PDB file of C-alpha atoms in Angstrom:
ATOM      1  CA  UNK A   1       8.352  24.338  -4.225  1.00 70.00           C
ATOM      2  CA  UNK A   2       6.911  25.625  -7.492  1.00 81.00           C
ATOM      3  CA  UNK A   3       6.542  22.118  -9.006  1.00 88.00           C
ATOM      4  CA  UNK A   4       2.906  21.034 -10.166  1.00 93.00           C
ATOM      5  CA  UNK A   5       4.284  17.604 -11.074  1.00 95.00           C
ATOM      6  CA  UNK A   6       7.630  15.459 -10.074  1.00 95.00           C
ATOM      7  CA  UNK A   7       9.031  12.164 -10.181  1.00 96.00           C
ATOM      8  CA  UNK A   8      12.219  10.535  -9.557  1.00 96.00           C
ATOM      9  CA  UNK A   9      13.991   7.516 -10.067  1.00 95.00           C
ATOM     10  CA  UNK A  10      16.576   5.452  -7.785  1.00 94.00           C
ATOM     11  CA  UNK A  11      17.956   3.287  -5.723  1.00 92.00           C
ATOM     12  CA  UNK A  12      16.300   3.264  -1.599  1.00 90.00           C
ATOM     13  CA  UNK A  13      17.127   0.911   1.062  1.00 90.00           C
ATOM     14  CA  UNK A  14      14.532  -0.260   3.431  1.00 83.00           C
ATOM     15  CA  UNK A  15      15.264  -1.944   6.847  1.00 81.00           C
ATOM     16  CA  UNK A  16      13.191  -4.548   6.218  1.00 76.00           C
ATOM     17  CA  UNK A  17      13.253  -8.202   5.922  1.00 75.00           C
ATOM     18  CA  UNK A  18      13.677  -9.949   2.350  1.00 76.00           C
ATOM     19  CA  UNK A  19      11.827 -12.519   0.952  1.00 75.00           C
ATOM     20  CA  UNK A  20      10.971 -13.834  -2.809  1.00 72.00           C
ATOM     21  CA  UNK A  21       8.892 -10.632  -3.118  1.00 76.00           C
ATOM     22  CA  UNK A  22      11.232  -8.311  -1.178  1.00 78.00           C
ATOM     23  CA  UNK A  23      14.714  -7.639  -1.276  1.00 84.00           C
ATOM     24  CA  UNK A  24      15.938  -4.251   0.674  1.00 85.00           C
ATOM     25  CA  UNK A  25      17.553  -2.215  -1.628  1.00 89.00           C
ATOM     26  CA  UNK A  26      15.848  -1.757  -5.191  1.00 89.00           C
ATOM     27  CA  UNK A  27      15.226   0.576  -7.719  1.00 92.00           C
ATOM     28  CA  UNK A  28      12.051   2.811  -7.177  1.00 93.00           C
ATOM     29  CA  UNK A  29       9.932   5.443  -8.781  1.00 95.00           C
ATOM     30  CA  UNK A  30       7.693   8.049  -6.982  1.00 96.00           C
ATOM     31  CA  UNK A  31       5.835  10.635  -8.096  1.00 96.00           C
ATOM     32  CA  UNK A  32       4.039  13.423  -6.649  1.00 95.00           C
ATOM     33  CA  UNK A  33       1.163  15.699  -7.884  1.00 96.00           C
ATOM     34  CA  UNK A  34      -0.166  19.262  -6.331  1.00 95.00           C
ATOM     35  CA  UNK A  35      -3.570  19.720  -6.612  1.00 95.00           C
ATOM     36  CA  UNK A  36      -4.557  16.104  -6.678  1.00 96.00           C
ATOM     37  CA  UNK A  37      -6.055  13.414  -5.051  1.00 96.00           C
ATOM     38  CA  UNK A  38      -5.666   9.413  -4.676  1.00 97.00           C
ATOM     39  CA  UNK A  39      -8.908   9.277  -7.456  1.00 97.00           C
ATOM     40  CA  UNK A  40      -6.345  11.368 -10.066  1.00 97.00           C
ATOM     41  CA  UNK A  41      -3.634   8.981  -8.803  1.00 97.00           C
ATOM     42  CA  UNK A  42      -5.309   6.024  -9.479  1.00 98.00           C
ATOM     43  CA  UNK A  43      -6.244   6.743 -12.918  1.00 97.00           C
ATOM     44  CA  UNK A  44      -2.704   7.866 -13.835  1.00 97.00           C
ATOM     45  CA  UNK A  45      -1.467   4.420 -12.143  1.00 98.00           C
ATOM     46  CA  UNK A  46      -3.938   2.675 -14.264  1.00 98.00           C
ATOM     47  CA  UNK A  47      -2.971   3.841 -17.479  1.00 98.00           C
ATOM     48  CA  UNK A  48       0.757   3.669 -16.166  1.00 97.00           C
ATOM     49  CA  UNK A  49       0.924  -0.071 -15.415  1.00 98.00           C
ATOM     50  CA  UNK A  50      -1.112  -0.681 -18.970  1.00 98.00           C
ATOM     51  CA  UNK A  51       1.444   1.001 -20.978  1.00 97.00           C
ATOM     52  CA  UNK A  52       4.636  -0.437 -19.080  1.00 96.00           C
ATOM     53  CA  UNK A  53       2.807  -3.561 -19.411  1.00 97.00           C
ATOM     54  CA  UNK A  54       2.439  -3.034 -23.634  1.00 98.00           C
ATOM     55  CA  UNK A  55       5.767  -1.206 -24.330  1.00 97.00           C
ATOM     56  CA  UNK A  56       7.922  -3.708 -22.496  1.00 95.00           C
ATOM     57  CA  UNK A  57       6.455  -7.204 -22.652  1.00 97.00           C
ATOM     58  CA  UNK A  58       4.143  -6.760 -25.625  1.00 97.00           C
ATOM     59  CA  UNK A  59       0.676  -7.697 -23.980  1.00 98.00           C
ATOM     60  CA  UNK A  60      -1.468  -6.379 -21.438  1.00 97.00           C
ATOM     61  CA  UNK A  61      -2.396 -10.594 -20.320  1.00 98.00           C
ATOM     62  CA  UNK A  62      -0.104 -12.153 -17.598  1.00 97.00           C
ATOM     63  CA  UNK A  63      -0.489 -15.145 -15.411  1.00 96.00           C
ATOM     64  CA  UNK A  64       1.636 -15.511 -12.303  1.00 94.00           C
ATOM     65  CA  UNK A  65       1.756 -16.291  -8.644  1.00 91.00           C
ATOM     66  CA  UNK A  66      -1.007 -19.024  -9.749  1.00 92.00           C
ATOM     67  CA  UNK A  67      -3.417 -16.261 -11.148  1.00 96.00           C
ATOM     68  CA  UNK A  68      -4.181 -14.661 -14.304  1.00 97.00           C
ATOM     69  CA  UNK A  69      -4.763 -11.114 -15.145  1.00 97.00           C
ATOM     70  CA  UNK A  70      -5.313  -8.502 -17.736  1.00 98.00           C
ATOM     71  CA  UNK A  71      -4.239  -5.072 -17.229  1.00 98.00           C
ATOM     72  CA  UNK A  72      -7.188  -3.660 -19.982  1.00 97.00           C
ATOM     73  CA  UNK A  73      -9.741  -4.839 -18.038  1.00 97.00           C
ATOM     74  CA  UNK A  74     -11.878  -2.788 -15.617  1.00 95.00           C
ATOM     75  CA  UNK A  75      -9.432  -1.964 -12.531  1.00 97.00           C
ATOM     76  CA  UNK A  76     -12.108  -3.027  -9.436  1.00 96.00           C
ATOM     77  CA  UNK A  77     -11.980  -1.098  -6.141  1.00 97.00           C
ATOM     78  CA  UNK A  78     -11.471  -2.793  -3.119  1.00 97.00           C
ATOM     79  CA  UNK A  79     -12.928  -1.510  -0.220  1.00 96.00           C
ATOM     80  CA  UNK A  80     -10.729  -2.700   2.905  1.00 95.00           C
ATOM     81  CA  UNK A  81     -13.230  -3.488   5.637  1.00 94.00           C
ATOM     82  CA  UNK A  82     -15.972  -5.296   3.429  1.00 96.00           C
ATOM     83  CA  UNK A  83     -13.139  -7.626   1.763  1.00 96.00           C
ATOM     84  CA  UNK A  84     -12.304  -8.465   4.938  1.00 95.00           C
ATOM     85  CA  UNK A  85     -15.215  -9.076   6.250  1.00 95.00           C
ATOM     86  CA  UNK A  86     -16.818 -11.083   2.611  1.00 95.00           C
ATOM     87  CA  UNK A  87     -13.747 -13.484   3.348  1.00 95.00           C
ATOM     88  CA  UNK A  88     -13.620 -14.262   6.749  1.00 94.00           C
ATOM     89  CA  UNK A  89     -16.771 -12.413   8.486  1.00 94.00           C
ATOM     90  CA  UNK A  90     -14.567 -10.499  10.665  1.00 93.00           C
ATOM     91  CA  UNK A  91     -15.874  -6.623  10.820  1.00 93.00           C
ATOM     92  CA  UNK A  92     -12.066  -4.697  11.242  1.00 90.00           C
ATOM     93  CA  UNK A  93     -14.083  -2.115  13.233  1.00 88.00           C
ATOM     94  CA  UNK A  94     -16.177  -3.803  15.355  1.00 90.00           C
ATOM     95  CA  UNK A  95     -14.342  -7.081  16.416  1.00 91.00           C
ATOM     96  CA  UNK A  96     -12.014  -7.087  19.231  1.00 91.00           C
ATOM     97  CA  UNK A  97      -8.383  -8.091  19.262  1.00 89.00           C
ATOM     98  CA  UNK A  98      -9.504 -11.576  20.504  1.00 91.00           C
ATOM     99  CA  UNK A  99     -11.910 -12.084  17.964  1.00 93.00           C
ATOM    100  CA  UNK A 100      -9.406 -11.650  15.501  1.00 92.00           C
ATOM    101  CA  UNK A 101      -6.649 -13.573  16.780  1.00 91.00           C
ATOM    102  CA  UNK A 102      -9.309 -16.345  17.220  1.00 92.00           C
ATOM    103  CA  UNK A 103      -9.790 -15.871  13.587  1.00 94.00           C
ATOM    104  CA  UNK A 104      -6.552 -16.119  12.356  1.00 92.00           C
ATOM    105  CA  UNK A 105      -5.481 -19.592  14.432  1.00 92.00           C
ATOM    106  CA  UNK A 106      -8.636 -20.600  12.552  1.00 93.00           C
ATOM    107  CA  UNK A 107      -7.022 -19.850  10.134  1.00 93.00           C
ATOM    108  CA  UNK A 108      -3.780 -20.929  10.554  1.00 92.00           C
ATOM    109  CA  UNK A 109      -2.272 -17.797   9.839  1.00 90.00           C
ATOM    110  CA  UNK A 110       0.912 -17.166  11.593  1.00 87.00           C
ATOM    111  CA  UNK A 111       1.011 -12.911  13.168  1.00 82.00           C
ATOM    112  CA  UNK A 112       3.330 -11.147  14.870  1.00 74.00           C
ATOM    113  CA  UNK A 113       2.703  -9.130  17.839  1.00 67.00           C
ATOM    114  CA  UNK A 114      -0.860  -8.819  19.317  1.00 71.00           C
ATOM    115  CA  UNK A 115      -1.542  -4.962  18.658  1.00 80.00           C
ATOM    116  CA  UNK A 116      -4.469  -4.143  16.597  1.00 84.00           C
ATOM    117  CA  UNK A 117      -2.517  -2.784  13.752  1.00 82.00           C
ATOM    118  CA  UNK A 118      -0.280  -5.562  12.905  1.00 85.00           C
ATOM    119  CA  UNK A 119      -3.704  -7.910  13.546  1.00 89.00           C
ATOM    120  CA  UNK A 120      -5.314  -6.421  11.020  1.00 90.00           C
ATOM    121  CA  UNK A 121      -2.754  -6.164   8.718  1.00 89.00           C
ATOM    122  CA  UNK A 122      -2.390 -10.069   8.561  1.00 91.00           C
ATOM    123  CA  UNK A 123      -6.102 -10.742   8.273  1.00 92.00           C
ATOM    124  CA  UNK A 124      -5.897  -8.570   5.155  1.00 93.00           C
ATOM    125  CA  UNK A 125      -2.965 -10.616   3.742  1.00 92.00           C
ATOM    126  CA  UNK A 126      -4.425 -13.624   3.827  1.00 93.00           C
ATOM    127  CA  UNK A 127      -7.443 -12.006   2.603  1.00 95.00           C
ATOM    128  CA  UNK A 128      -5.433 -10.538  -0.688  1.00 94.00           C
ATOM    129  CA  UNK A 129      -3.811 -13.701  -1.952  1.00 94.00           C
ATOM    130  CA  UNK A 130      -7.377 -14.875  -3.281  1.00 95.00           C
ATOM    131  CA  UNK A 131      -7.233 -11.351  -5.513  1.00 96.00           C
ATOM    132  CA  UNK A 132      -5.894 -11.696  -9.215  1.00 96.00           C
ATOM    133  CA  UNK A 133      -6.728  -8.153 -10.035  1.00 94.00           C
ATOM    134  CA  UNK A 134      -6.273  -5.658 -11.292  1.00 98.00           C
ATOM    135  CA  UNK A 135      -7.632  -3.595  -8.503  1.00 98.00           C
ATOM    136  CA  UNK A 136      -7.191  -1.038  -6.252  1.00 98.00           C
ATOM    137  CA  UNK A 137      -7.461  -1.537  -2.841  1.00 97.00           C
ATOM    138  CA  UNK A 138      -9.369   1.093  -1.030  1.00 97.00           C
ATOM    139  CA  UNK A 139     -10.791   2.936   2.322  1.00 95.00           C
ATOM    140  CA  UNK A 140      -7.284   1.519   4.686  1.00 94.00           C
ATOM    141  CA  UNK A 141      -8.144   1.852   8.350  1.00 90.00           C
ATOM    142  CA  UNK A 142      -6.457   5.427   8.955  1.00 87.00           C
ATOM    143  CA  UNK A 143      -4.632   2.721  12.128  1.00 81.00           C
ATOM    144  CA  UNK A 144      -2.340   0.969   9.088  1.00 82.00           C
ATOM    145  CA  UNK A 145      -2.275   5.081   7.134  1.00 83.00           C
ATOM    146  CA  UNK A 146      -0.115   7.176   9.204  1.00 83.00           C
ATOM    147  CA  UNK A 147       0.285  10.366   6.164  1.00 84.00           C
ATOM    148  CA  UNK A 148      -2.799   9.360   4.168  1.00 91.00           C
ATOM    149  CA  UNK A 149      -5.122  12.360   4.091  1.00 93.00           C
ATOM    150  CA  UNK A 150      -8.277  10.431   6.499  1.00 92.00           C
ATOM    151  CA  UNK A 151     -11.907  10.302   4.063  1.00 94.00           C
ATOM    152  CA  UNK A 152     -14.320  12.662   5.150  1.00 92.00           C
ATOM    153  CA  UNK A 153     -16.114   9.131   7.945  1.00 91.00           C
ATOM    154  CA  UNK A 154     -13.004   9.614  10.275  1.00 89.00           C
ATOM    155  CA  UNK A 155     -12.148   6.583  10.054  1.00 91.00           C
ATOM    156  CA  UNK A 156     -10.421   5.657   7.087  1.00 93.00           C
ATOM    157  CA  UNK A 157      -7.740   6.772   4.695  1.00 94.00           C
ATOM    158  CA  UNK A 158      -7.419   7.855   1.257  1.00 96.00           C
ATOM    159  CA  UNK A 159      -5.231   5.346   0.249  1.00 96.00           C
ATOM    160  CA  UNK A 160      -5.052   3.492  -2.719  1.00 97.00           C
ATOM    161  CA  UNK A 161      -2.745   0.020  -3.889  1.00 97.00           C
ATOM    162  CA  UNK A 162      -2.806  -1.851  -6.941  1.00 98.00           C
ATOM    163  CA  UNK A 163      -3.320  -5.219  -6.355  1.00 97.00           C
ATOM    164  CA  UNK A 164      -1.575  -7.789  -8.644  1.00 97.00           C
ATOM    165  CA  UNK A 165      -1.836 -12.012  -7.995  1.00 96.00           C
ATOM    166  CA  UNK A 166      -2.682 -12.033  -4.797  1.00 95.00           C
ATOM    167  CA  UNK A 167      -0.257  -9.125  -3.539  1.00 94.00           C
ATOM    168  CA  UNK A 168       0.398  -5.137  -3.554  1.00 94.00           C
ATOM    169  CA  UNK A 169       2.312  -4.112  -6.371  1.00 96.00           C
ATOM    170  CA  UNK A 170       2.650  -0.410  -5.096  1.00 96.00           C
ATOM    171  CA  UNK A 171       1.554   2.788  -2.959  1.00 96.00           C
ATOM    172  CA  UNK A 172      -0.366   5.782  -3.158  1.00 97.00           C
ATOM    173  CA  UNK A 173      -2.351   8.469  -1.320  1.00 95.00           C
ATOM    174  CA  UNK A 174      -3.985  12.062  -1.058  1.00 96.00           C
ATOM    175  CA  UNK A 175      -1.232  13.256   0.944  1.00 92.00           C
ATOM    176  CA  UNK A 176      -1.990  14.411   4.714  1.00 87.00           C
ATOM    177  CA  UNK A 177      -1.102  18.131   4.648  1.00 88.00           C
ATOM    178  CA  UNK A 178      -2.364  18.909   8.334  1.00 87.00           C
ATOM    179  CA  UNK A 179       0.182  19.380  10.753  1.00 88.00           C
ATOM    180  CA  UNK A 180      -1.487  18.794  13.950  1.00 89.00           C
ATOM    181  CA  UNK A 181      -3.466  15.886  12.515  1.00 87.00           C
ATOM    182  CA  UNK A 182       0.273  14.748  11.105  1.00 87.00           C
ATOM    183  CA  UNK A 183       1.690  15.120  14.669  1.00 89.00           C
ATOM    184  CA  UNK A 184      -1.353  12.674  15.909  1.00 87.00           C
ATOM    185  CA  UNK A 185      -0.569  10.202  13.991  1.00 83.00           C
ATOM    186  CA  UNK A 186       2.956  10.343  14.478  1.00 86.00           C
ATOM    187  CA  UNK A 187       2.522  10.128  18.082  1.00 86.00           C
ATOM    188  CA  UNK A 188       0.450   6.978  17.837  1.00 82.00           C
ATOM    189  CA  UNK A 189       3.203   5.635  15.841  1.00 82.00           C
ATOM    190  CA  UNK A 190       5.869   6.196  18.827  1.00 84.00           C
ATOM    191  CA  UNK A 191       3.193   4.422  21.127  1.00 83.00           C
ATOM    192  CA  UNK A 192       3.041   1.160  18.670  1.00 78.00           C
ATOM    193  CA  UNK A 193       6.995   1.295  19.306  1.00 78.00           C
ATOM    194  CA  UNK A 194       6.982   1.312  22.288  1.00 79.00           C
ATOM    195  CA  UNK A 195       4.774  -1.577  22.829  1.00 78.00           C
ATOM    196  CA  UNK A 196       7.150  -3.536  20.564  1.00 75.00           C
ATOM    197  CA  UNK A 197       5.255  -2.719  16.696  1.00 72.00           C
ATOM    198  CA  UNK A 198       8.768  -2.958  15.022  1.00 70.00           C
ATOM    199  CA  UNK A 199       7.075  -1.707  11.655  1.00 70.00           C
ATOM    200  CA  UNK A 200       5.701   1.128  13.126  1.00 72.00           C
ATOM    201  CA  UNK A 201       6.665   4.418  12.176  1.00 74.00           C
ATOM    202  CA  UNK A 202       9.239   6.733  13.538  1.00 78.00           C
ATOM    203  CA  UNK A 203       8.287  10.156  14.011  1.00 79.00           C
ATOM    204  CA  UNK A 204       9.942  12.929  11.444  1.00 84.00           C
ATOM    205  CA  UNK A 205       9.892  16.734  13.203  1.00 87.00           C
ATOM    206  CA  UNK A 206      11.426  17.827  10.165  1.00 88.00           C
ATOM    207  CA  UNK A 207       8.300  16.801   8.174  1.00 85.00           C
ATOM    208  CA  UNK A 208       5.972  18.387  10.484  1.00 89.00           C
ATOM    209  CA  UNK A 209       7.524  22.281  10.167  1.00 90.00           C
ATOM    210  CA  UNK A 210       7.925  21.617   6.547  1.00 87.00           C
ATOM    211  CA  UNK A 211       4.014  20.710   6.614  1.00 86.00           C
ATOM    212  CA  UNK A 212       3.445  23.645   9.440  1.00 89.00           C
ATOM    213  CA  UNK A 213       4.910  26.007   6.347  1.00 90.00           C
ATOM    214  CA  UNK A 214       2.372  25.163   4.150  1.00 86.00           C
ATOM    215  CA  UNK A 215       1.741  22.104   1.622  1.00 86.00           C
ATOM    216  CA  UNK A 216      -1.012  22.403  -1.077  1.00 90.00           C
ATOM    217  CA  UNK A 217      -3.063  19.366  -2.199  1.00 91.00           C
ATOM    218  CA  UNK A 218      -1.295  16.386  -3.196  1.00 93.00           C
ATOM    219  CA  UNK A 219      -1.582  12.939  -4.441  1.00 96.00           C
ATOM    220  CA  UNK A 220       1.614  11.110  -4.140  1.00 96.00           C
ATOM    221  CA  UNK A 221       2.756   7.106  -5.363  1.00 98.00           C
ATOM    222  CA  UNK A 222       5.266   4.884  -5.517  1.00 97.00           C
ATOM    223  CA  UNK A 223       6.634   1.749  -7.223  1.00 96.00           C
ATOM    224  CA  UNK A 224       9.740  -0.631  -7.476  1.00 92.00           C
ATOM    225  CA  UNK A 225      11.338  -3.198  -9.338  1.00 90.00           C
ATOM    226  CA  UNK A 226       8.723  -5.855  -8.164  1.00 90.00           C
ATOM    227  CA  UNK A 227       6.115  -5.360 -10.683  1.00 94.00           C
ATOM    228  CA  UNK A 228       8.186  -6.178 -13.412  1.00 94.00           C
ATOM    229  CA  UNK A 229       9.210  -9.245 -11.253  1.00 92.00           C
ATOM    230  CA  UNK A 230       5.248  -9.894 -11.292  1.00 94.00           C
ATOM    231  CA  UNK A 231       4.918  -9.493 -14.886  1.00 95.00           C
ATOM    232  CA  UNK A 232       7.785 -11.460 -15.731  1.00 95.00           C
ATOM    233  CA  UNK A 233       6.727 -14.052 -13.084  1.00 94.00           C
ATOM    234  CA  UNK A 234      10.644 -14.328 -11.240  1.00 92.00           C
ATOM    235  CA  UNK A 235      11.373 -13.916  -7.563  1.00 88.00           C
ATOM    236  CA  UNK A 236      12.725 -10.403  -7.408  1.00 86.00           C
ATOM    237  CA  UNK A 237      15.456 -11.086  -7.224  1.00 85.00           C
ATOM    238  CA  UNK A 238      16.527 -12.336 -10.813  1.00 88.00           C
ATOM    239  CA  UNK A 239      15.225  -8.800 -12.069  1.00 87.00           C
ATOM    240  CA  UNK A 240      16.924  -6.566  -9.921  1.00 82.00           C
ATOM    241  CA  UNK A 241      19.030  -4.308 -11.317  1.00 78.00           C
ATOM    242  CA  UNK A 242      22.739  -3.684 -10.374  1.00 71.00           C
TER     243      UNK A 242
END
């Protein structure tokens, strides 16, 4: 709409469940850039965390969650399948559903639901707790991406997520500014729900014809009250603001 740059700052609710890492309503920032991809977003996030990290707690050196981290080191990038696969010697693309869910009782890795989505998913979670960081994990499954732009292999997204002790600590990605290939993925979405995915994504017309209009370039991210509840090693909950 004219705007090379945005960002905002509020309060969102998400129908989700809580936990010591997640509450549902929080404060969150987002930003968007035209023009840009998940490589320009990642080095803005970089610098970003590093300076929140110096102007409100002094030092760029944390330990929490049982690991230890320093936000001026090198940020390493995580590429999805091979971390996977380097930890457990599952291959995400090639293994079926059975090999996985074998995998995960070994495991002992409790999973929801038995579609390939949500399996993978969980083998990358336990996979991610061994991760102090800083990182960025990399190359998502376009499966687990539904508006990430999709790398130029087909097969995987241009995602990117900051990994913090053992855990994502927020969200980015080129944006996907195809309608029909929106409209795909959307409709793969509706078929997750309908086999019972309850974190699968509903579809958004709306989106679509904005999208059908025209939408240039664009690297977008977002962030909430839980890295500062990382940082500050508390459950979320004793730095949420009200």
């Amino acid at each position: 709409a004219g705007f090379p740059k945005t960002f905002e700052i509020g309060r969102v609710y998400r129908n989700e469940g809580s936990s010591p890492e997640h509450v549902q309503e929080f404060t969150n920032c987002e930003f968007y850039m035209a023009y840009a991809d998940y490589k320009d977003g990642m080095r803005l996030v970089e610098e970003l965390y590093r300076t929140l990290a110096e102007k409100v707690f002094g030092t760029t050196l944390f330990t929490t969650r049982g690991h230890t981290f320093d936000l001026s080191d090198e940020w390493k990038r995580i590429d999805y399948k091979e971390e996977v696969e380097r930890q457990t010697g599952i291959s995400i693309e090639h293994a079926s559903d059975e090999e996985i869910v074998n995998k995960l009782r070994e495991l002992n890795v409790k999973y929801d639901g038995t579609n390939r989505e949500r399996l993978i998913d969980t083998l990358w979670k336990y996979c991610r707790k061994n991760i102090a960081g800083p990182a960025f994990l990399i190359n998502h499954p376009l499966l687990v991406a539904p508006l990430a732009k999709a790398n130029a292999d087909g097969k995987t997204a241009q995602i990117f997520q900051p990994i913090l002790a053992g855990s994502e600590i927020g969200k980015g990605y080129t944006e996907l500014n195809d309608p029909i290939d929106q409209r795909a993925r959307f409709d793969k979405q509706q078929e997750l729900l309908a086999g019972g995915d309850e974190e699968a994504m509903m579809a958004d017309d709306s989106f679509i014809e904005m999208l059908e209009h025209g939408m240039p370039p664009t690297c977008g991210f977002g962030f909430g009250e839980r890295l500062f509840a990382f940082l500050s090693d508390k459950p979320i909950r004793e730095v949420h603001m009200f």
